[in-house]
Coordinates of N, CA and C in Angstrom, one line a residue:
A149 N -15.0 19.0 -6.8 CA -15.2 19.6 -5.2 C -13.7 19.2 -4.4
V150 N -13.8 20.2 -3.4 CA -12.2 19.9 -2.8 C -12.9 19.4 -1.3
V151 N -12.5 18.1 -0.9 CA -12.9 17.6 0.5 C -12.0 18.0 1.5
S152 N -10.7 18.0 1.1 CA -9.8 18.2 2.3 C -8.7 18.4 1.8
N153 N -7.7 19.5 2.2 CA -6.4 19.8 2.2 C -5.5 18.7 2.6
E154 N -5.9 17.7 3.3 CA -5.0 16.6 4.0 C -4.9 15.4 3.2
Y155 N -5.1 15.4 2.0 CA -4.7 14.2 1.0 C -3.3 14.5 0.5
V156 N -2.7 13.4 0.4 CA -1.2 13.4 -0.3 C -1.5 12.6 -1.6
V157 N -0.8 13.2 -2.5 CA -0.7 12.9 -3.9 C 0.7 12.2 -4.0
L158 N 0.7 11.0 -4.6 CA 2.3 10.4 -4.6 C 2.3 9.9 -6.1
R159 N 3.5 10.1 -6.5 CA 3.5 9.6 -8.1 C 5.0 8.7 -8.2
P160 N 5.1 7.6 -8.4 CA 6.0 7.2 -8.3 C 7.2 6.8 -9.0
R161 N 8.1 6.6 -8.7 CA 9.4 7.0 -9.3 C 9.9 5.7 -10.3
Q162 N 11.0 5.8 -11.3 CA 11.3 4.9 -12.2 C 11.7 3.8 -11.3
G163 N 11.4 2.6 -11.4 CA 11.9 1.4 -10.9 C 11.1 1.1 -9.7
L164 N 9.9 1.4 -9.7 CA 8.5 1.1 -8.9 C 7.5 0.5 -9.8
D165 N 6.9 -0.7 -9.5 CA 6.1 -1.3 -10.4 C 4.7 -1.2 -9.6
L166 N 3.9 -0.3 -10.1 CA 2.5 -0.1 -9.4 C 1.5 -1.5 -8.8
S167 N 2.0 -2.5 -9.7 CA 1.2 -3.7 -9.1 C 1.4 -4.2 -7.8
Y168 N 3.2 -4.0 -7.7 CA 3.8 -4.3 -6.5 C 3.6 -3.7 -5.5
L169 N 3.2 -2.1 -5.8 CA 3.1 -1.3 -5.0 C 1.4 -1.4 -4.2
R170 N 0.7 -2.1 -5.1 CA -0.6 -2.3 -4.7 C -0.6 -3.7 -3.4
C171 N 0.2 -4.0 -3.9 CA 0.3 -5.6 -3.1 C 1.0 -5.3 -1.9
L172 N 2.1 -4.1 -2.0 CA 2.6 -4.0 -0.7 C 1.8 -3.5 0.4
S173 N 0.9 -2.3 -0.3 CA -0.2 -1.7 0.2 C -1.0 -2.4 1.5
F174 N -1.1 -3.7 1.0 CA -2.2 -4.5 1.7 C -1.3 -5.1 3.1
T175 N 0.0 -5.1 3.1 CA 0.6 -5.9 4.0 C 0.5 -5.1 5.2
R176 N 0.6 -5.7 6.5 CA 0.5 -5.3 7.7 C 1.5 -4.3 8.0
Y177 N 2.7 -4.3 7.6 CA 4.1 -3.6 7.9 C 3.6 -2.4 7.4
F178 N 3.1 -2.1 5.7 CA 2.7 -1.1 5.4 C 1.7 -0.2 5.7
Q179 N 0.8 -0.9 6.1 CA -0.4 -0.5 7.0 C -0.1 0.4 8.2
R180 N 1.1 -0.5 8.9 CA 1.3 0.1 10.6 C 2.3 1.5 10.1
T181 N 2.9 1.5 9.0 CA 3.7 2.7 9.0 C 3.0 3.7 8.6
C182 N 1.8 3.7 7.9 CA 0.9 4.6 7.8 C 0.2 5.1 9.0
F183 N 0.1 4.1 9.8 CA -0.9 4.5 11.0 C 0.2 5.4 12.0
H184 N 1.5 5.0 12.1 CA 2.5 5.4 13.1 C 2.8 6.8 12.5
S185 N 2.6 7.0 11.1 CA 2.9 8.6 10.5 C 1.7 9.4 10.9
S186 N 0.6 9.0 11.4 CA -0.7 9.8 11.4 C -1.0 10.3 12.9
V187 N -1.0 11.4 13.3 CA -1.5 12.2 14.7 C -2.8 12.5 14.1
G188 N -3.3 12.3 15.7 CA -4.9 12.7 15.9 C -5.4 12.3 16.9
V189 N -6.7 12.4 17.2 CA -7.5 11.7 18.2 C -8.1 10.6 17.9
D190 N -8.8 10.5 16.8 CA -10.0 9.8 16.1 C -9.5 9.4 14.8
V191 N -9.5 8.1 14.4 CA -9.2 7.9 13.0 C -9.5 8.8 11.9
E192 N -10.8 9.1 12.2 CA -11.6 10.1 10.7 C -10.9 11.1 10.9
K193 N -10.3 11.8 12.0 CA -9.6 13.3 11.9 C -8.1 13.1 12.2
M194 N -7.4 11.9 11.6 CA -6.2 11.9 11.8 C -5.2 12.6 10.5
V195 N -4.1 13.0 10.8 CA -3.3 13.9 9.8 C -2.1 13.1 9.6
F196 N -2.1 12.7 8.2 CA -0.8 12.2 7.6 C 0.2 12.8 7.7
K197 N 1.3 12.4 8.4 CA 2.8 12.7 8.3 C 3.7 12.5 7.4
L198 N 3.8 13.1 6.1 CA 4.3 12.4 5.1 C 5.9 12.2 5.2
D199 N 6.4 13.3 5.9 CA 7.6 13.5 6.1 C 8.5 12.1 7.3
Q200 N 7.5 12.0 8.2 CA 7.7 10.7 9.3 C 7.5 9.6 8.5
W201 N 6.2 9.6 7.3 CA 6.4 8.1 6.9 C 7.6 7.8 5.9
F202 N 7.9 8.7 5.2 CA 9.3 8.7 4.4 C 10.5 8.0 5.2
R203 N 10.8 8.3 6.4 CA 11.6 7.5 7.6 C 11.5 6.0 7.4
F204 N 10.4 5.7 7.0 CA 10.5 4.1 7.4 C 11.1 3.6 5.9
A205 N 11.4 2.3 6.4 CA 12.2 1.5 5.2 C 11.0 1.0 4.6
T206 N 11.2 1.0 3.1 CA 10.3 0.4 2.5 C 10.8 -1.0 1.4
P207 N 10.5 -2.3 1.8 CA 11.1 -3.3 0.9 C 10.9 -3.0 -0.6
L208 N 12.1 -2.6 -1.1 CA 11.7 -2.5 -2.7 C 12.9 -3.7 -3.4
P209 N 12.3 -4.4 -3.7 CA 13.4 -5.5 -4.8 C 13.6 -4.8 -6.4
P210 N 14.7 -5.6 -6.9 CA 14.7 -5.1 -8.1 C 13.3 -5.2 -9.2
I211 N 13.2 -4.4 -9.9 CA 11.8 -4.3 -10.8 C 11.5 -5.2 -11.3
G212 N 12.4 -6.3 -11.7 CA 11.9 -7.6 -12.2 C 11.2 -8.3 -11.0
E213 N 11.9 -8.4 -10.0 CA 11.4 -9.0 -9.0 C 9.9 -8.6 -8.3
Q214 N 10.0 -7.4 -8.4 CA 8.6 -6.6 -8.3 C 7.8 -7.3 -9.2
R215 N 7.8 -7.3 -10.5 CA 6.8 -7.7 -11.2 C 6.5 -9.0 -11.0
R216 N 7.6 -10.2 -10.5 CA 7.0 -11.4 -10.0 C 6.1 -11.3 -9.2
V217 N 6.6 -10.9 -8.1 CA 5.8 -10.8 -7.0 C 4.5 -10.4 -7.0
A218 N 4.1 -9.1 -7.8 CA 3.0 -8.8 -8.4 C 2.1 -9.9 -9.0
A219 N 2.6 -10.8 -9.7 CA 2.4 -11.6 -11.1 C 1.7 -12.8 -10.2
L220 N 2.8 -13.1 -9.1 CA 2.1 -14.3 -8.4 C 1.1 -13.9 -7.5
V221 N 1.2 -12.9 -6.8 CA -0.1 -12.5 -6.0 C -1.5 -12.4 -6.8
S222 N -1.4 -11.7 -7.7 CA -2.5 -11.6 -8.9 C -2.8 -13.0 -9.2
A223 N -2.1 -14.0 -9.6 CA -2.4 -15.4 -10.1 C -3.3 -15.8 -8.9
V224 N -2.5 -15.9 -7.4 CA -3.4 -16.3 -6.5 C -4.6 -15.9 -6.1
D225 N -4.9 -14.5 -6.2 CA -6.3 -13.9 -5.9 C -7.0 -14.4 -6.8
S226 N -6.7 -14.5 -8.1 CA -7.6 -14.9 -9.3 C -7.9 -16.3 -8.8
L227 N -7.0 -17.2 -8.2 CA -7.5 -18.7 -8.0 C -8.6 -18.4 -6.6
I228 N -8.3 -17.7 -5.9 CA -9.2 -17.4 -4.8 C -10.8 -17.0 -5.3
E229 N -10.8 -16.3 -6.2 CA -11.9 -15.8 -6.5 C -12.6 -16.8 -7.3
K230 N -12.0 -17.7 -8.0 CA -12.4 -18.7 -8.6 C -13.0 -19.8 -7.9
T231 N -12.3 -20.0 -7.2 CA -12.8 -21.2 -5.8 C -13.9 -20.6 -4.9
E232 N -13.9 -19.7 -4.7 CA -15.2 -18.5 -4.2 C -16.4 -18.8 -4.7
A233 N -16.0 -18.4 -6.3 CA -17.2 -18.4 -7.0 C -17.7 -20.0 -7.2
V234 N -17.1 -21.0 -7.1 CA -17.5 -22.5 -7.3 C -18.0 -22.9 -6.5
S235 N -17.3 -22.7 -4.7 CA -18.0 -22.9 -3.6 C -19.4 -22.3 -3.4
S236 N -19.5 -21.2 -3.9 CA -20.8 -20.4 -3.4 C -21.9 -21.0 -4.7
R237 N -21.7 -21.8 -5.4 CA -22.7 -22.1 -6.2 C -23.8 -23.2 -5.5

């Protein structure tokens, strides 16, 4: 079913690690760029302006560094999950 025509589907180019992109999407900077590229009177009714979003610079290191960053964040996330599991017992 179609919910809205306001959703954007982006496909990564070569040289972009999706795990790195996932990490990047949690940063304040990334979230601010999305917010500042949106217009509307209410968060639920905002329209995302892709052309405006593309004007923001995105930190994109070489693919090897992206993979190292993503692996490090994943390892830290795993440690946090294990620590929370132990402390909740």
